[in-house]
mmCIF file of C-alpha atoms in Angstrom:
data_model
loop_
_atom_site.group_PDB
_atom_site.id
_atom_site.type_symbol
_atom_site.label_atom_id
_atom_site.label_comp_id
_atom_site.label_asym_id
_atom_site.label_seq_id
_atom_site.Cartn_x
_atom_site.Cartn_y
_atom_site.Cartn_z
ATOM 1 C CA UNK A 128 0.000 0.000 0.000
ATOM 2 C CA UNK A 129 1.219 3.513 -0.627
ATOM 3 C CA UNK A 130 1.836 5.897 1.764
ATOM 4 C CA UNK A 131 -1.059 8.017 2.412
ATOM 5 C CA UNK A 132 -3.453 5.515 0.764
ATOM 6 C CA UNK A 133 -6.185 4.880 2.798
ATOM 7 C CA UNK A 134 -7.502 0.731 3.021
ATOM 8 C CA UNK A 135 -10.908 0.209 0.777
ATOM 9 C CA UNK A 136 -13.976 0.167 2.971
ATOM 10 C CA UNK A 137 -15.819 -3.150 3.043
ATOM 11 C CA UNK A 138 -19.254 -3.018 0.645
ATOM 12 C CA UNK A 139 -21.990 -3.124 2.020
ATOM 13 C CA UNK A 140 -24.077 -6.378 0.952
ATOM 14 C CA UNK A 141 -27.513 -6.031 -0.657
ATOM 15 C CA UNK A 142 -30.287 -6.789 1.612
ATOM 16 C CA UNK A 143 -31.769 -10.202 0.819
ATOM 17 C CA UNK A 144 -35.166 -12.020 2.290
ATOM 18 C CA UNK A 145 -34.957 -14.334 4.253
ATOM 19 C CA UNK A 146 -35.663 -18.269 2.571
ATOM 20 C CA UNK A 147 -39.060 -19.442 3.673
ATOM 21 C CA UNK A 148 -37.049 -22.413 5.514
ATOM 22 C CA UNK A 149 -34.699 -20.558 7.183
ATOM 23 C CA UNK A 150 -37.452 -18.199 8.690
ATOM 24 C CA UNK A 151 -39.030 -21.033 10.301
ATOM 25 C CA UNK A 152 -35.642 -22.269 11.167
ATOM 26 C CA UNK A 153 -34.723 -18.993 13.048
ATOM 27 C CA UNK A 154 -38.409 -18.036 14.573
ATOM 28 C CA UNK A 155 -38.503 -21.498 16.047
ATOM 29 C CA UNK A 156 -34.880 -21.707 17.196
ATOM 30 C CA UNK A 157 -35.244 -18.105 18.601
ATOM 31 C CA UNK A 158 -38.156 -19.607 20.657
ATOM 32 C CA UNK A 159 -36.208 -22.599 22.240
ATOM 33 C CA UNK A 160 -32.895 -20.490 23.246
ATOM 34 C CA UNK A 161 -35.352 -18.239 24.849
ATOM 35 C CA UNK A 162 -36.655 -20.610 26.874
ATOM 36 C CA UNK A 163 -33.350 -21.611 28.461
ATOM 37 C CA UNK A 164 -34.565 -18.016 30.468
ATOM 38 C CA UNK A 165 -31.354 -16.953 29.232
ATOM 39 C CA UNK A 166 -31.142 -13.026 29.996
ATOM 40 C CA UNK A 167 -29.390 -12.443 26.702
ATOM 41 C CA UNK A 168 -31.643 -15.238 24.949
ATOM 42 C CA UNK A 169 -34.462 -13.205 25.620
ATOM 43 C CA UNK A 170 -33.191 -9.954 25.056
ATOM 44 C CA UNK A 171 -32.210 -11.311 21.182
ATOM 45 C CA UNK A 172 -35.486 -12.219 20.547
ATOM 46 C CA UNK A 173 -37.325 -9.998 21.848
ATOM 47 C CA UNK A 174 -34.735 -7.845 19.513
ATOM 48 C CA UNK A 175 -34.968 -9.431 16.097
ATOM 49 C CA UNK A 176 -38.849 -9.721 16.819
ATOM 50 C CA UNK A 177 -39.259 -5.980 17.412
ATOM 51 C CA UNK A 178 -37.364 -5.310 14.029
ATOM 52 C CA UNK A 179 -39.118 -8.811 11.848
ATOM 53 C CA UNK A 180 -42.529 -7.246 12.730
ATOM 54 C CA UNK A 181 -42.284 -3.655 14.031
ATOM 55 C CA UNK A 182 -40.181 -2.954 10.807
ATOM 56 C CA UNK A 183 -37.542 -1.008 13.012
ATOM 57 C CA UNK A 184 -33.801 -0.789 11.876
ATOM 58 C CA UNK A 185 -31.175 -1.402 13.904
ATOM 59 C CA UNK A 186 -30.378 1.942 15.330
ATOM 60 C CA UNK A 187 -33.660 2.812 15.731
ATOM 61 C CA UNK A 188 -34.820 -0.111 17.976
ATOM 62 C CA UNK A 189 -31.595 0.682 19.804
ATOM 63 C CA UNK A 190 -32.608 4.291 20.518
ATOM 64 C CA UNK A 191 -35.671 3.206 21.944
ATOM 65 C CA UNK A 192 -36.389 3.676 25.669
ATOM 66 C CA UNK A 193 -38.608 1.654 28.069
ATOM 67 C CA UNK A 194 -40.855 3.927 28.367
ATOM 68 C CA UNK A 195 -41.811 3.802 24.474
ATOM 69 C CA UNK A 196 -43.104 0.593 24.630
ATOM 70 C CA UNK A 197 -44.867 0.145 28.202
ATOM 71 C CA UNK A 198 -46.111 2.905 30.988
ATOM 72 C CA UNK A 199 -43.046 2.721 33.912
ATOM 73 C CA UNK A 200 -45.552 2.634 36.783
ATOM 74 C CA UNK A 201 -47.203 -0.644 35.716
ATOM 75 C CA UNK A 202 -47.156 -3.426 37.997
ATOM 76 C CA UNK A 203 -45.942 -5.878 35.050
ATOM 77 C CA UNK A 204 -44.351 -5.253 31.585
ATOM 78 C CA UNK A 205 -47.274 -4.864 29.566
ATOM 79 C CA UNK A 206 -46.522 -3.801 25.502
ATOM 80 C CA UNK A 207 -49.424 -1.906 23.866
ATOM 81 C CA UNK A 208 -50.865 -3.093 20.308
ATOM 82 C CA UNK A 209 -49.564 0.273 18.990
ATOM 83 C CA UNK A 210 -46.295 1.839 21.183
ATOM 84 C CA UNK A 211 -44.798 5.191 20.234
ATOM 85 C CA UNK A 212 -41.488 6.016 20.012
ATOM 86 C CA UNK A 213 -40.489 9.226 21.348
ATOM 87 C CA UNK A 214 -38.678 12.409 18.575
ATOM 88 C CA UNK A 215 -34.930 11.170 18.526
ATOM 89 C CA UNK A 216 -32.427 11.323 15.724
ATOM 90 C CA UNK A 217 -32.950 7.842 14.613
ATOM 91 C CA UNK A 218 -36.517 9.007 13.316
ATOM 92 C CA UNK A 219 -35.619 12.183 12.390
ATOM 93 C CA UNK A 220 -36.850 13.891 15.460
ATOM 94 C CA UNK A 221 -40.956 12.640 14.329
ATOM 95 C CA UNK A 222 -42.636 10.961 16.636
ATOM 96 C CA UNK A 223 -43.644 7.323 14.665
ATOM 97 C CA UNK A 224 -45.941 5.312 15.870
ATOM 98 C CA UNK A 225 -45.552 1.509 15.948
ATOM 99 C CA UNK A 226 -47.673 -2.206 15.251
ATOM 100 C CA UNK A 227 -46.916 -4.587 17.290
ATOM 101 C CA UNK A 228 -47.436 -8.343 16.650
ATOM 102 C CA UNK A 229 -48.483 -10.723 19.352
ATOM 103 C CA UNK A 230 -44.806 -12.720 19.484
ATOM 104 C CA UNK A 231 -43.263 -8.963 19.217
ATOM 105 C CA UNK A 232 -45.152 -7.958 22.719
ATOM 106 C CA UNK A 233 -45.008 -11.094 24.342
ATOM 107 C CA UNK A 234 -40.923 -11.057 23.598
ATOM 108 C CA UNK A 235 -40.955 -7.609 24.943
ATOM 109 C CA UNK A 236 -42.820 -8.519 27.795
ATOM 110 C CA UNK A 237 -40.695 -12.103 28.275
ATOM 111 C CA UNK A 238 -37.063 -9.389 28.241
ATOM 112 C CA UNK A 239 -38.196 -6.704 30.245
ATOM 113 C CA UNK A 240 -39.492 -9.098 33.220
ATOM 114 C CA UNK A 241 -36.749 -10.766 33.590
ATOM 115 C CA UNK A 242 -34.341 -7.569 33.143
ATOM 116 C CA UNK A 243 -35.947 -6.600 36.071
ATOM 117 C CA UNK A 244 -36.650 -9.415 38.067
ATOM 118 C CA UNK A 245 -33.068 -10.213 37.819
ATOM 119 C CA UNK A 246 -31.175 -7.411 38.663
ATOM 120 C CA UNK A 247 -30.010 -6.060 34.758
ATOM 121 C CA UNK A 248 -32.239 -3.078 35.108
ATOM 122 C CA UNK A 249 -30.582 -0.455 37.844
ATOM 123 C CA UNK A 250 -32.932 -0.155 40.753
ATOM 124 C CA UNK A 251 -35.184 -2.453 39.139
ATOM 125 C CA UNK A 252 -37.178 0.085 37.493
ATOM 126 C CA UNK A 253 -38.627 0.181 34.348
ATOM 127 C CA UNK A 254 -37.441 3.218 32.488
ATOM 128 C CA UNK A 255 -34.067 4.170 30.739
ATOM 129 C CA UNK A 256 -33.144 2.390 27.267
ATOM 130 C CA UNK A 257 -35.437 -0.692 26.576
ATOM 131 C CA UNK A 258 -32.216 -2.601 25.265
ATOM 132 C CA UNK A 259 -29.362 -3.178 28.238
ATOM 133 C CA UNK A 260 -25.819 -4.685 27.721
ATOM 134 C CA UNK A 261 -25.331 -7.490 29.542
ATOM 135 C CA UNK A 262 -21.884 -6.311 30.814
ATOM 136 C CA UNK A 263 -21.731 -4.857 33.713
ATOM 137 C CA UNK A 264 -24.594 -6.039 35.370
ATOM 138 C CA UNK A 265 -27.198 -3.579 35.942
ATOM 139 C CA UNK A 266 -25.502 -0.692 34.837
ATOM 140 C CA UNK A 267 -28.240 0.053 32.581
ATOM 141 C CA UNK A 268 -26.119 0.983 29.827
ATOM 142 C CA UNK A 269 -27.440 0.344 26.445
ATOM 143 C CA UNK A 270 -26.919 -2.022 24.001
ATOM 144 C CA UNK A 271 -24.781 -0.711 21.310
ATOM 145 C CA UNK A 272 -25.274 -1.639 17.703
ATOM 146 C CA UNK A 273 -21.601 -3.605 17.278
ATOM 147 C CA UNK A 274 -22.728 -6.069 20.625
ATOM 148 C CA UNK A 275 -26.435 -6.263 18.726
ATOM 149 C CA UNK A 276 -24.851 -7.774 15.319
ATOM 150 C CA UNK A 277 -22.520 -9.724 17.653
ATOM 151 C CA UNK A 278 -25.261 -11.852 19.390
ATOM 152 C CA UNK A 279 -27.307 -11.800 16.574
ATOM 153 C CA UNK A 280 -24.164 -13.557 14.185
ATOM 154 C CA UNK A 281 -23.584 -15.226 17.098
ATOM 155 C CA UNK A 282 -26.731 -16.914 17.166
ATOM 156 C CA UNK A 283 -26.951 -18.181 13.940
ATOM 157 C CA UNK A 284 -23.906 -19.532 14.607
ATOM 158 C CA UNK A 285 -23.999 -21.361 17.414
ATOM 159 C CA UNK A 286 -27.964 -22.416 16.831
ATOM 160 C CA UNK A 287 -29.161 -21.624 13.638
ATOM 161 C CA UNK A 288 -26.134 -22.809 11.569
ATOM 162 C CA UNK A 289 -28.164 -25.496 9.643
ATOM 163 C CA UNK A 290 -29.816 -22.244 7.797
ATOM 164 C CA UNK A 291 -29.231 -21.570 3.774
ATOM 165 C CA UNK A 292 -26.411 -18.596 4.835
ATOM 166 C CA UNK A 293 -25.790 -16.089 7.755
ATOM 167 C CA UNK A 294 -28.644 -13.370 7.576
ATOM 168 C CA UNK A 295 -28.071 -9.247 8.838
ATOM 169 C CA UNK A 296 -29.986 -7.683 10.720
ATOM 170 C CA UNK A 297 -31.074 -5.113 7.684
ATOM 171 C CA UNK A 298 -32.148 -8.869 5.910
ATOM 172 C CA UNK A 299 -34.538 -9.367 9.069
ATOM 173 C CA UNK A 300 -36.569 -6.174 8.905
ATOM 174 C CA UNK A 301 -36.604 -6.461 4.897
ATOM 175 C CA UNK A 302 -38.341 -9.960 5.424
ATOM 176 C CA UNK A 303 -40.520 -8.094 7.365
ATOM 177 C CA UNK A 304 -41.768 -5.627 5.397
ATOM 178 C CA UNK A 305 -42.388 -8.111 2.336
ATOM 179 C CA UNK A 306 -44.561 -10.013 4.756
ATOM 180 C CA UNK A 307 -46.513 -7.141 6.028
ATOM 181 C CA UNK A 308 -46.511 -5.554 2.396
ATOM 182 C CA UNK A 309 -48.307 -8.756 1.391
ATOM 183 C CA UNK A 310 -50.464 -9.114 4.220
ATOM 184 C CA UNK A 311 -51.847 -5.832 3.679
ATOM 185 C CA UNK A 312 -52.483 -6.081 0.048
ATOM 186 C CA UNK A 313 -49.806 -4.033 -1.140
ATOM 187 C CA UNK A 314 -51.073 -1.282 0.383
ATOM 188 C CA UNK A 315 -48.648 1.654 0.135
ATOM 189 C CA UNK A 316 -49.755 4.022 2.543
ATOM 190 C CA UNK A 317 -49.946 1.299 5.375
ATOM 191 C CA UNK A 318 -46.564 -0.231 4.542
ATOM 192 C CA UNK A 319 -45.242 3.197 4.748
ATOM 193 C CA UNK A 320 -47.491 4.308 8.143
ATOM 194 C CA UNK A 321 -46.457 1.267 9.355
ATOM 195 C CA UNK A 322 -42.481 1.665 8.795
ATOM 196 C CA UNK A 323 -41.635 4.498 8.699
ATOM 197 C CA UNK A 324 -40.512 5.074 5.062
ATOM 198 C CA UNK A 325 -41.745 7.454 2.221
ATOM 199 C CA UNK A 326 -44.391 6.096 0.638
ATOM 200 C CA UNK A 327 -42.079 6.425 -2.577
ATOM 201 C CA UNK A 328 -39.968 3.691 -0.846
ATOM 202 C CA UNK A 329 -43.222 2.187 -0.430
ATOM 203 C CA UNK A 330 -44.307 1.690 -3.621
ATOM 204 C CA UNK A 331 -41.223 -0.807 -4.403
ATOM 205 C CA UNK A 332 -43.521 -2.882 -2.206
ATOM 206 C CA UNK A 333 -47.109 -2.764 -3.253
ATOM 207 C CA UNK A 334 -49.889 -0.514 -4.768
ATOM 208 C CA UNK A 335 -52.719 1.164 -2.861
ATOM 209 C CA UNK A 336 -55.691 -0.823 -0.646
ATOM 210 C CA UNK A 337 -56.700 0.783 2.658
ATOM 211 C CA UNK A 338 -55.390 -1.493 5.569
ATOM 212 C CA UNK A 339 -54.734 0.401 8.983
ATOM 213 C CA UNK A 340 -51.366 -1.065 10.819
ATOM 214 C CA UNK A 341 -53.626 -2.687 13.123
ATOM 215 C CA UNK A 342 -55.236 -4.509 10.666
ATOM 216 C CA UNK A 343 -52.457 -6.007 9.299
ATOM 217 C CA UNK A 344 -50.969 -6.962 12.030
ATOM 218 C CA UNK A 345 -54.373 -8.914 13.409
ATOM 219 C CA UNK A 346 -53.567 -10.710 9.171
ATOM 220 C CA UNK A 347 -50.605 -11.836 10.350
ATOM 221 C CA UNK A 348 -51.295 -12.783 13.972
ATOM 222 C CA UNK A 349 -54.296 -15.000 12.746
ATOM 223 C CA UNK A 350 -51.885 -16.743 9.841
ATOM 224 C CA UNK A 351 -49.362 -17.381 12.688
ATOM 225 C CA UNK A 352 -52.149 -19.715 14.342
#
């Protein structure tokens, strides 16, 4: 290399779906790691679920707080159909609402009990960022985005490795959109209410119906049955 030359950044992949297989390879391998009550088992799911169904990147579900999802005083984690996620710079400082699947809430739920039932939330409170790191213990610190691709490579690795390939994360809400663009009958203006994209984004997906988030999301909980 020359002096002064500066090393070629790595390209960025293009975001693939996920294979048919392989979702019901992850979903259901997702759901038996999370069972081992596994702090950081929980925490992934409830993770990839919010970002598979609530159509959140990355950074955005990181940004998130507690208190966007459930109200702090509440006896018990409880995660509204629709939660809203306060005006940061991951949305562009608009407040977007969010749909909610049934597995989405109940993964929610699942994390945030046992983040405070067993000592990873500080005080055991509910409030501060709704994704913790794991190291140190109840510091409340959250999750960055390198530890969040870490667990989730990790993962595949270490339990999903009989999958096609290795997914990203952007691959996980992408396979969520197509499934929620075709549940709502390529509706534009719902896929982009319910993502947070321009509806010329949008329109890659679908053509216009009138679906409400909500409704779609019902779709899909009812096809999960």
């Amino acid at each position: 290399m020359q002096s002064g030359s500066r090393p070629k950044s790595k390209t960025k992949r293009a975001r693939v779906p996920i294979e048919p297989s392989d979702s019901k390879h992850l979903l259901r391998t997702l759901e038996i790691w999370a069972k081992t009550g596994s702090f950081v088992a929980l925490r992934t799911r409830a993770f990839v679920l919010l970002l598979w169904d609530g159509s959140v990147r990355t950074s955005g579900a990181l940004a998130m707080n507690i208190e966007d999802v459930i109200d702090p005083e509440a006896r018990r984690p409880s995660v509204a159909k629709r939660i809203v996620m306060r005006p940061c710079e991951q949305n562009r400082y608009q407040e977007r609402t969010i749909a909610l699947s049934a597995r989405a809430r109940q993964a929610l739920e699942d994390y945030l009990r046992t983040a405070r039932d067993d000592g990873w939330l500080p005080a055991g409170r509910l409030r501060g960022p709704l994704f913790v790191s794991s190291t140190p213990r109840a510091a409340g610190q959250r999750l960055s985005q390198r530890s969040a691709i870490h667990w989730w490579e990790l993962f595949q690795k270490s339990h999903a490795s009989d999958c096609s390939r290795e997914y990203e994360l952007d691959d996980v809400v992408y396979t969520g959109r197509l499934a929620y663009a075709k549940a709502s009958g390529r509706d534009t203006e719902s896929l982009s209410e319910h993502s947070g994209i321009s509806r010329r984004w949008a329109a890659e997906y679908m053509h216009d119906s009138n679906h409400s988030p909500e409704d779609v999301m019902a779709k899909l909980d009812k096809s999960r049955h």
